[in-house]
Amino acid sequence: MYLGLGTAALGRPQYINIRQEDIPNQSIEAFRENGFKVLEKAYQLGVRYFDTAPGYGLAENLLLEWLQTKNDDTIQIGTKWGYTYVANFDVNAKIHEVKEHSLAKLNEQWEVSKSFLPALKIYQIHSATLETKVLENPAVLNRLAFLKTEYNLQIGITTTGVNQVEVIKKALDISVEGNQLFDAYQVTYNILDQSVVDIVETLSITGKSIIVKEAMANGRLFRNKKYLHYKELYTVLEKLAMKYEVGVDAIVIKFCAETIPSAKILSGASNIQHLEQNIKTIGFNIEEKEIELVKTFRVDVDLYWKERKELIWN
C-alpha cells in the first residue's frame, strides 16, 4: 500500500488549505471522535503508515491513543520535531504554530514522540530549511545520530519552499562519525510543483525512504474560480476522473505514485468520505500518455510557492 495517512487535519481544526465546502465548528471532543474514526477506517482500508507531528495540535496524542487499541507490528509511525502548535483551537488565532530547530526543542518533543516506540520508524526535522541552520547544528545532528542508533530509527527531514532540492542535497552530504545521517525525505510534490523529481531519482537509487506530502497542492488542483489559469488542467483532471470513475483526488494521488513509484503518498483526509475517495487510487492504472500529459502542467516553482503563501488558515 503506497498510501499513508497524514494527521495534520485530524489534530487541529484549521490548516493552510482551500476548503471545498464549509466545515461546521466542532467541540474538541467531537473533533477527537472524528479523528479516531478516520484513523480506524484508514486501518480497515489497509493503510499502515501514519504521519504526525507535535505541530499538528492533538494529532500525536490522538494517534498514540488509537495505536494502543492495536496489536499489529505492521503499523509504522513517522513523526517530527521543530514546530509547536499554539493556536489552542482558537479560530481567530493570529499565530497557529511556532518553529524552533533548537536542541532544547528536539529533546522536549522527543519525550512525547518516543511513546510511539516500537511502532515509531521515522523521526524527522519538521520543515528543514537553510534559514534555521538546523543542518549545520552539530549538537542537533549528533543527538539525532544517537537516537538513530539507540532506537533503530530512520532519521529524516521534511522540505517546503522554492529551494527544496538545495536542502535535500545538503542533507544528503551530512554524516556523523562516518555514517550518513538522513534516511527519509518527506517532500512537497504534486502536479504543479514537480521540482524535486530529479533529486528524488537519486534518493530512490540510494535506498532512501521517500514520502510525498501536499499531493493536492493545498486544494489548488480542484476547480476553483480563483485559479482560472489552471482551467485547462482542471478539465484534463476531470476527464480522467470521469474515465476511471473516481474523484480528481484519486487521479492526483495516482499521478504522484506513478511518477515516484518508490514513494509513500500521504492522504490528508479529514473525514471518512474523503479517505474513501482517496483510497480508490489503488484500484486503477493511468495510461502512460495520460501521465505525460499531466506532467506538462508543472508550473514555475516561484509561482507555486507565491500562490501557496497567499493561502490562509481556515
Short mmCIF file of C-alpha atoms in Angstrom, two decimals:
data_model
loop_
_atom_site.label_atom_id
_atom_site.label_comp_id
_atom_site.label_asym_id
_atom_site.label_seq_id
_atom_site.Cartn_x
_atom_site.Cartn_y
_atom_site.Cartn_z
CA MET A 1 0.00 0.00 0.00
CA TYR A 2 1.65 3.22 -1.12
CA LEU A 3 -0.96 5.42 0.56
CA GLY A 4 -0.27 6.69 4.06
CA LEU A 5 -2.35 8.95 6.26
CA GLY A 6 -1.18 12.37 7.36
CA THR A 7 -2.83 13.61 10.54
CA ALA A 8 -2.49 17.41 10.30
CA ALA A 9 -6.20 17.84 9.54
CA LEU A 10 -7.16 15.38 12.31
CA GLY A 11 -5.26 17.17 15.04
CA ARG A 12 -6.20 20.79 14.53
CA PRO A 13 -9.31 22.40 13.07
CA GLN A 14 -7.51 24.78 10.71
CA TYR A 15 -4.89 24.28 8.03
CA ILE A 16 -3.36 26.17 5.11
CA ASN A 17 -5.78 24.84 2.54
CA ILE A 18 -8.67 25.63 0.19
CA ARG A 19 -11.91 24.28 1.59
CA GLN A 20 -14.27 22.74 -0.92
CA GLU A 21 -17.17 23.22 1.47
CA ASP A 22 -17.89 24.93 4.76
CA ILE A 23 -16.96 22.85 7.79
CA PRO A 24 -19.15 23.29 10.89
CA ASN A 25 -17.48 24.20 14.15
CA GLN A 26 -16.96 21.20 16.42
CA SER A 27 -16.22 20.73 20.07
CA ILE A 28 -12.78 19.35 20.83
CA GLU A 29 -14.38 16.09 21.91
CA ALA A 30 -16.31 15.77 18.63
CA PHE A 31 -13.14 16.62 16.75
CA ARG A 32 -11.21 13.89 18.57
CA GLU A 33 -14.00 11.39 17.95
CA ASN A 34 -13.93 12.11 14.22
CA GLY A 35 -10.14 11.77 14.13
CA PHE A 36 -10.29 8.42 15.91
CA LYS A 37 -12.86 7.16 13.40
CA VAL A 38 -10.74 8.26 10.43
CA LEU A 39 -7.67 6.50 11.85
CA GLU A 40 -9.64 3.31 12.36
CA LYS A 41 -11.18 3.48 8.88
CA ALA A 42 -7.76 4.01 7.31
CA TYR A 43 -6.52 0.91 9.10
CA GLN A 44 -9.52 -1.11 7.94
CA LEU A 45 -8.82 0.00 4.36
CA GLY A 46 -5.24 -1.26 4.57
CA VAL A 47 -3.26 1.87 5.48
CA ARG A 48 -0.31 1.04 7.72
CA TYR A 49 1.81 4.21 7.60
CA PHE A 50 0.69 7.18 9.70
CA ASP A 51 2.40 10.58 9.71
CA THR A 52 2.08 13.04 12.58
CA ALA A 53 3.84 15.86 14.44
CA PRO A 54 3.56 17.88 17.66
CA GLY A 55 2.79 20.87 15.46
CA TYR A 56 -0.47 19.17 14.45
CA GLY A 57 -2.35 20.01 17.62
CA LEU A 58 -3.96 16.91 19.12
CA ALA A 59 -2.62 14.60 16.43
CA GLU A 60 0.24 12.89 18.27
CA ASN A 61 -1.85 12.18 21.35
CA LEU A 62 -4.81 11.06 19.25
CA LEU A 63 -2.66 8.71 17.18
CA LEU A 64 -0.99 7.33 20.30
CA GLU A 65 -4.39 6.67 21.91
CA TRP A 66 -5.57 4.90 18.77
CA LEU A 67 -2.34 2.90 18.46
CA GLN A 68 -2.87 1.49 21.93
CA THR A 69 -6.02 -0.25 20.64
CA LYS A 70 -3.94 -2.21 18.12
CA ASN A 71 -1.62 -5.19 18.39
CA ASP A 72 -0.14 -5.09 14.90
CA ASP A 73 3.58 -4.74 14.28
CA THR A 74 2.99 -3.81 10.62
CA ILE A 75 1.83 -0.33 11.70
CA GLN A 76 4.52 2.27 11.11
CA ILE A 77 4.59 5.77 12.57
CA GLY A 78 6.52 8.77 11.36
CA THR A 79 6.65 11.90 13.46
CA LYS A 80 8.67 15.10 13.61
CA TRP A 81 10.10 17.78 15.83
CA GLY A 82 10.53 21.52 15.35
CA TYR A 83 7.04 23.04 15.39
CA THR A 84 4.80 23.76 18.36
CA TYR A 85 1.05 24.24 17.92
CA VAL A 86 -0.02 27.40 19.76
CA ALA A 87 -3.49 28.28 18.39
CA ASN A 88 -5.24 26.22 21.09
CA PHE A 89 -8.23 25.61 18.79
CA ASP A 90 -8.94 29.34 18.60
CA VAL A 91 -10.41 30.03 15.14
CA ASN A 92 -9.34 33.68 15.47
CA ALA A 93 -5.74 32.91 16.38
CA LYS A 94 -3.19 35.11 14.65
CA ILE A 95 -0.39 32.55 15.10
CA HIS A 96 -1.05 28.84 14.71
CA GLU A 97 2.41 27.33 15.06
CA VAL A 98 5.88 28.34 16.12
CA LYS A 99 9.02 26.93 14.53
CA GLU A 100 12.13 26.24 16.61
CA HIS A 101 15.00 24.00 15.50
CA SER A 102 16.97 24.02 18.73
CA LEU A 103 18.44 21.10 20.66
CA ALA A 104 16.15 22.01 23.57
CA LYS A 105 13.05 21.73 21.36
CA LEU A 106 14.27 18.42 19.93
CA ASN A 107 14.75 16.97 23.41
CA GLU A 108 11.41 18.34 24.65
CA GLN A 109 9.37 16.94 21.77
CA TRP A 110 11.23 13.62 21.72
CA GLU A 111 9.95 12.95 25.24
CA VAL A 112 6.42 12.68 23.77
CA SER A 113 7.29 11.20 20.39
CA LYS A 114 9.23 8.29 21.88
CA SER A 115 5.95 6.99 23.29
CA PHE A 116 5.27 5.61 19.80
CA LEU A 117 8.12 3.11 20.07
CA PRO A 118 8.41 0.41 18.78
CA ALA A 119 5.95 1.47 16.03
CA LEU A 120 7.94 4.67 15.53
CA LYS A 121 10.12 4.13 12.47
CA ILE A 122 10.84 7.59 11.05
CA TYR A 123 11.80 10.69 13.05
CA GLN A 124 12.07 13.91 11.05
CA ILE A 125 13.14 17.52 11.27
CA HIS A 126 9.89 19.35 10.56
CA SER A 127 10.44 21.65 7.58
CA ALA A 128 14.22 21.73 7.50
CA THR A 129 15.43 24.97 5.90
CA LEU A 130 18.70 26.70 5.23
CA GLU A 131 17.49 29.72 7.21
CA THR A 132 17.28 27.96 10.59
CA LYS A 133 20.74 26.41 10.05
CA VAL A 134 19.48 23.20 11.66
CA LEU A 135 21.56 21.20 9.17
CA GLU A 136 24.65 23.00 10.44
CA ASN A 137 23.99 22.47 14.15
CA PRO A 138 26.41 19.81 15.46
CA ALA A 139 24.54 19.37 18.74
CA VAL A 140 21.27 18.62 16.95
CA LEU A 141 22.89 16.37 14.35
CA ASN A 142 24.77 14.38 16.99
CA ARG A 143 21.61 13.95 19.06
CA LEU A 144 19.71 12.69 16.01
CA ALA A 145 22.53 10.28 15.24
CA PHE A 146 22.32 8.95 18.79
CA LEU A 147 18.54 8.45 18.53
CA LYS A 148 19.01 6.72 15.18
CA THR A 149 21.40 4.17 16.63
CA GLU A 150 19.79 3.80 20.05
CA TYR A 151 16.26 3.20 18.76
CA ASN A 152 16.92 1.84 15.26
CA LEU A 153 15.15 4.78 13.63
CA GLN A 154 15.26 6.29 10.20
CA ILE A 155 16.15 9.96 10.62
CA GLY A 156 14.62 12.29 8.09
CA ILE A 157 13.70 15.78 7.03
CA THR A 158 10.58 17.32 5.57
CA THR A 159 11.00 20.04 2.95
CA THR A 160 8.95 23.04 1.92
CA GLY A 161 9.64 26.01 -0.34
CA VAL A 162 11.40 27.03 -3.51
CA ASN A 163 14.76 25.58 -2.51
CA GLN A 164 13.70 22.04 -1.57
CA VAL A 165 16.31 20.48 -3.86
CA GLU A 166 19.12 22.53 -2.30
CA VAL A 167 18.04 21.49 1.20
CA ILE A 168 17.84 17.81 0.21
CA LYS A 169 21.31 17.92 -1.37
CA LYS A 170 22.71 19.49 1.79
CA ALA A 171 21.09 16.80 3.95
CA LEU A 172 22.49 14.05 1.72
CA ASP A 173 26.00 15.33 2.40
CA ILE A 174 25.69 15.13 6.19
CA SER A 175 27.46 12.32 8.01
CA VAL A 176 28.07 11.75 11.71
CA GLU A 177 31.07 9.63 12.62
CA GLY A 178 31.35 8.49 9.02
CA ASN A 179 27.72 7.41 8.68
CA GLN A 180 25.20 9.22 6.52
CA LEU A 181 22.60 10.66 8.88
CA PHE A 182 19.41 11.11 6.90
CA ASP A 183 17.47 8.11 5.58
CA ALA A 184 14.00 9.58 4.92
CA TYR A 185 12.88 12.56 2.88
CA GLN A 186 9.33 13.92 3.03
CA VAL A 187 8.94 16.29 0.10
CA THR A 188 6.31 18.60 -1.33
CA TYR A 189 5.46 17.15 -4.72
CA ASN A 190 2.41 17.35 -6.95
CA ILE A 191 1.31 18.13 -10.50
CA LEU A 192 2.08 21.83 -10.11
CA ASP A 193 5.38 21.59 -8.24
CA GLN A 194 7.46 18.77 -9.73
CA SER A 195 10.76 20.44 -8.82
CA VAL A 196 12.09 17.57 -6.70
CA VAL A 197 11.62 14.87 -9.33
CA ASP A 198 15.27 14.74 -10.43
CA ILE A 199 16.74 14.56 -6.92
CA VAL A 200 14.07 12.01 -5.97
CA GLU A 201 15.58 9.62 -8.52
CA THR A 202 18.86 9.90 -6.62
CA LEU A 203 17.08 9.25 -3.32
CA SER A 204 15.35 6.19 -4.74
CA ILE A 205 18.53 4.73 -6.22
CA THR A 206 20.36 5.14 -2.91
CA GLY A 207 17.59 3.43 -0.95
CA LYS A 208 16.21 6.43 0.90
CA SER A 209 12.60 6.46 2.09
CA ILE A 210 10.54 9.00 0.13
CA ILE A 211 7.26 10.41 1.41
CA VAL A 212 5.12 12.81 -0.63
CA LYS A 213 3.10 15.49 1.11
CA GLU A 214 0.70 18.11 -0.27
CA ALA A 215 -0.20 15.95 -3.27
CA MET A 216 -3.36 18.05 -3.67
CA ALA A 217 -1.37 21.31 -3.72
CA ASN A 218 -3.41 22.52 -0.72
CA GLY A 219 -6.62 22.19 -2.73
CA ARG A 220 -5.49 24.09 -5.81
CA LEU A 221 -5.89 21.00 -8.01
CA PHE A 222 -9.67 21.12 -7.64
CA ARG A 223 -11.56 23.51 -9.92
CA ASN A 224 -11.56 26.93 -8.33
CA LYS A 225 -12.59 30.31 -9.77
CA LYS A 226 -9.60 31.97 -8.09
CA TYR A 227 -7.20 29.97 -10.26
CA LEU A 228 -8.53 30.39 -13.79
CA HIS A 229 -5.02 29.91 -15.19
CA TYR A 230 -5.39 26.22 -14.25
CA LYS A 231 -8.63 25.84 -16.20
CA GLU A 232 -7.11 23.52 -18.81
CA LEU A 233 -5.59 21.34 -16.09
CA TYR A 234 -8.94 21.15 -14.29
CA THR A 235 -10.59 19.96 -17.49
CA VAL A 236 -7.96 17.26 -18.05
CA LEU A 237 -8.19 16.00 -14.46
CA GLU A 238 -11.98 15.94 -14.53
CA LYS A 239 -12.00 13.97 -17.80
CA LEU A 240 -9.58 11.44 -16.33
CA ALA A 241 -11.70 11.19 -13.19
CA MET A 242 -14.78 10.50 -15.32
CA LYS A 243 -12.93 7.92 -17.41
CA TYR A 244 -11.69 5.96 -14.39
CA GLU A 245 -14.86 6.56 -12.32
CA VAL A 246 -13.02 8.12 -9.40
CA GLY A 247 -12.60 11.60 -7.97
CA VAL A 248 -9.97 14.11 -9.04
CA ASP A 249 -8.19 13.37 -5.75
CA ALA A 250 -7.57 9.74 -6.76
CA ILE A 251 -6.16 10.88 -10.12
CA VAL A 252 -3.83 13.33 -8.38
CA ILE A 253 -2.55 10.72 -5.92
CA LYS A 254 -2.12 8.20 -8.74
CA PHE A 255 0.00 10.73 -10.66
CA CYS A 256 2.36 11.02 -7.69
CA ALA A 257 2.52 7.26 -7.23
CA GLU A 258 3.23 6.62 -10.91
CA THR A 259 5.92 9.28 -11.22
CA ILE A 260 7.68 8.42 -7.93
CA PRO A 261 6.99 4.67 -7.68
CA SER A 262 9.06 4.15 -4.53
CA ALA A 263 7.25 6.82 -2.51
CA LYS A 264 4.62 6.75 0.18
CA ILE A 265 1.91 9.26 -0.74
CA LEU A 266 0.15 10.91 2.18
CA SER A 267 -3.58 11.39 2.22
CA GLY A 268 -4.55 14.40 4.25
CA ALA A 269 -8.18 13.32 4.58
CA SER A 270 -10.06 14.90 7.46
CA ASN A 271 -13.12 12.68 7.25
CA ILE A 272 -14.08 9.17 6.21
CA GLN A 273 -15.76 10.26 2.97
CA HIS A 274 -12.59 11.92 1.67
CA LEU A 275 -10.46 9.00 2.85
CA GLU A 276 -12.63 6.51 0.96
CA GLN A 277 -12.31 8.63 -2.17
CA ASN A 278 -8.52 8.85 -1.76
CA ILE A 279 -8.16 5.08 -1.34
CA LYS A 280 -9.70 4.50 -4.76
CA THR A 281 -6.31 5.46 -6.18
CA ILE A 282 -5.11 1.87 -5.69
CA GLY A 283 -7.83 0.38 -7.91
CA PHE A 284 -6.76 1.51 -11.39
CA ASN A 285 -3.78 2.49 -13.56
CA ILE A 286 -3.42 5.60 -15.71
CA GLU A 287 -2.06 5.23 -19.23
CA GLU A 288 1.50 6.46 -19.78
CA LYS A 289 0.38 9.05 -22.33
CA GLU A 290 -2.02 10.46 -19.75
CA ILE A 291 0.76 10.73 -17.18
CA GLU A 292 2.92 12.55 -19.74
CA LEU A 293 0.07 14.95 -20.49
CA VAL A 294 -0.46 15.76 -16.83
CA LYS A 295 3.28 16.33 -16.39
CA THR A 296 3.09 19.25 -18.81
CA PHE A 297 1.07 21.26 -16.30
CA ARG A 298 4.01 21.80 -13.93
CA VAL A 299 4.50 25.47 -13.08
CA ASP A 300 7.47 27.60 -12.18
CA VAL A 301 8.47 26.85 -8.61
CA ASP A 302 8.47 30.54 -7.66
CA LEU A 303 4.87 30.91 -8.86
CA TYR A 304 3.83 27.79 -6.98
CA TRP A 305 5.19 29.00 -3.64
CA LYS A 306 3.97 32.56 -4.19
CA GLU A 307 0.44 31.20 -4.54
CA ARG A 308 0.86 28.96 -1.53
CA LYS A 309 1.97 31.86 0.66
CA GLU A 310 -1.25 33.65 -0.22
CA LEU A 311 -3.38 30.81 1.19
CA ILE A 312 -4.87 31.38 4.63
CA TRP A 313 -5.53 29.19 7.63
CA ASN A 314 -9.17 28.09 7.50
#
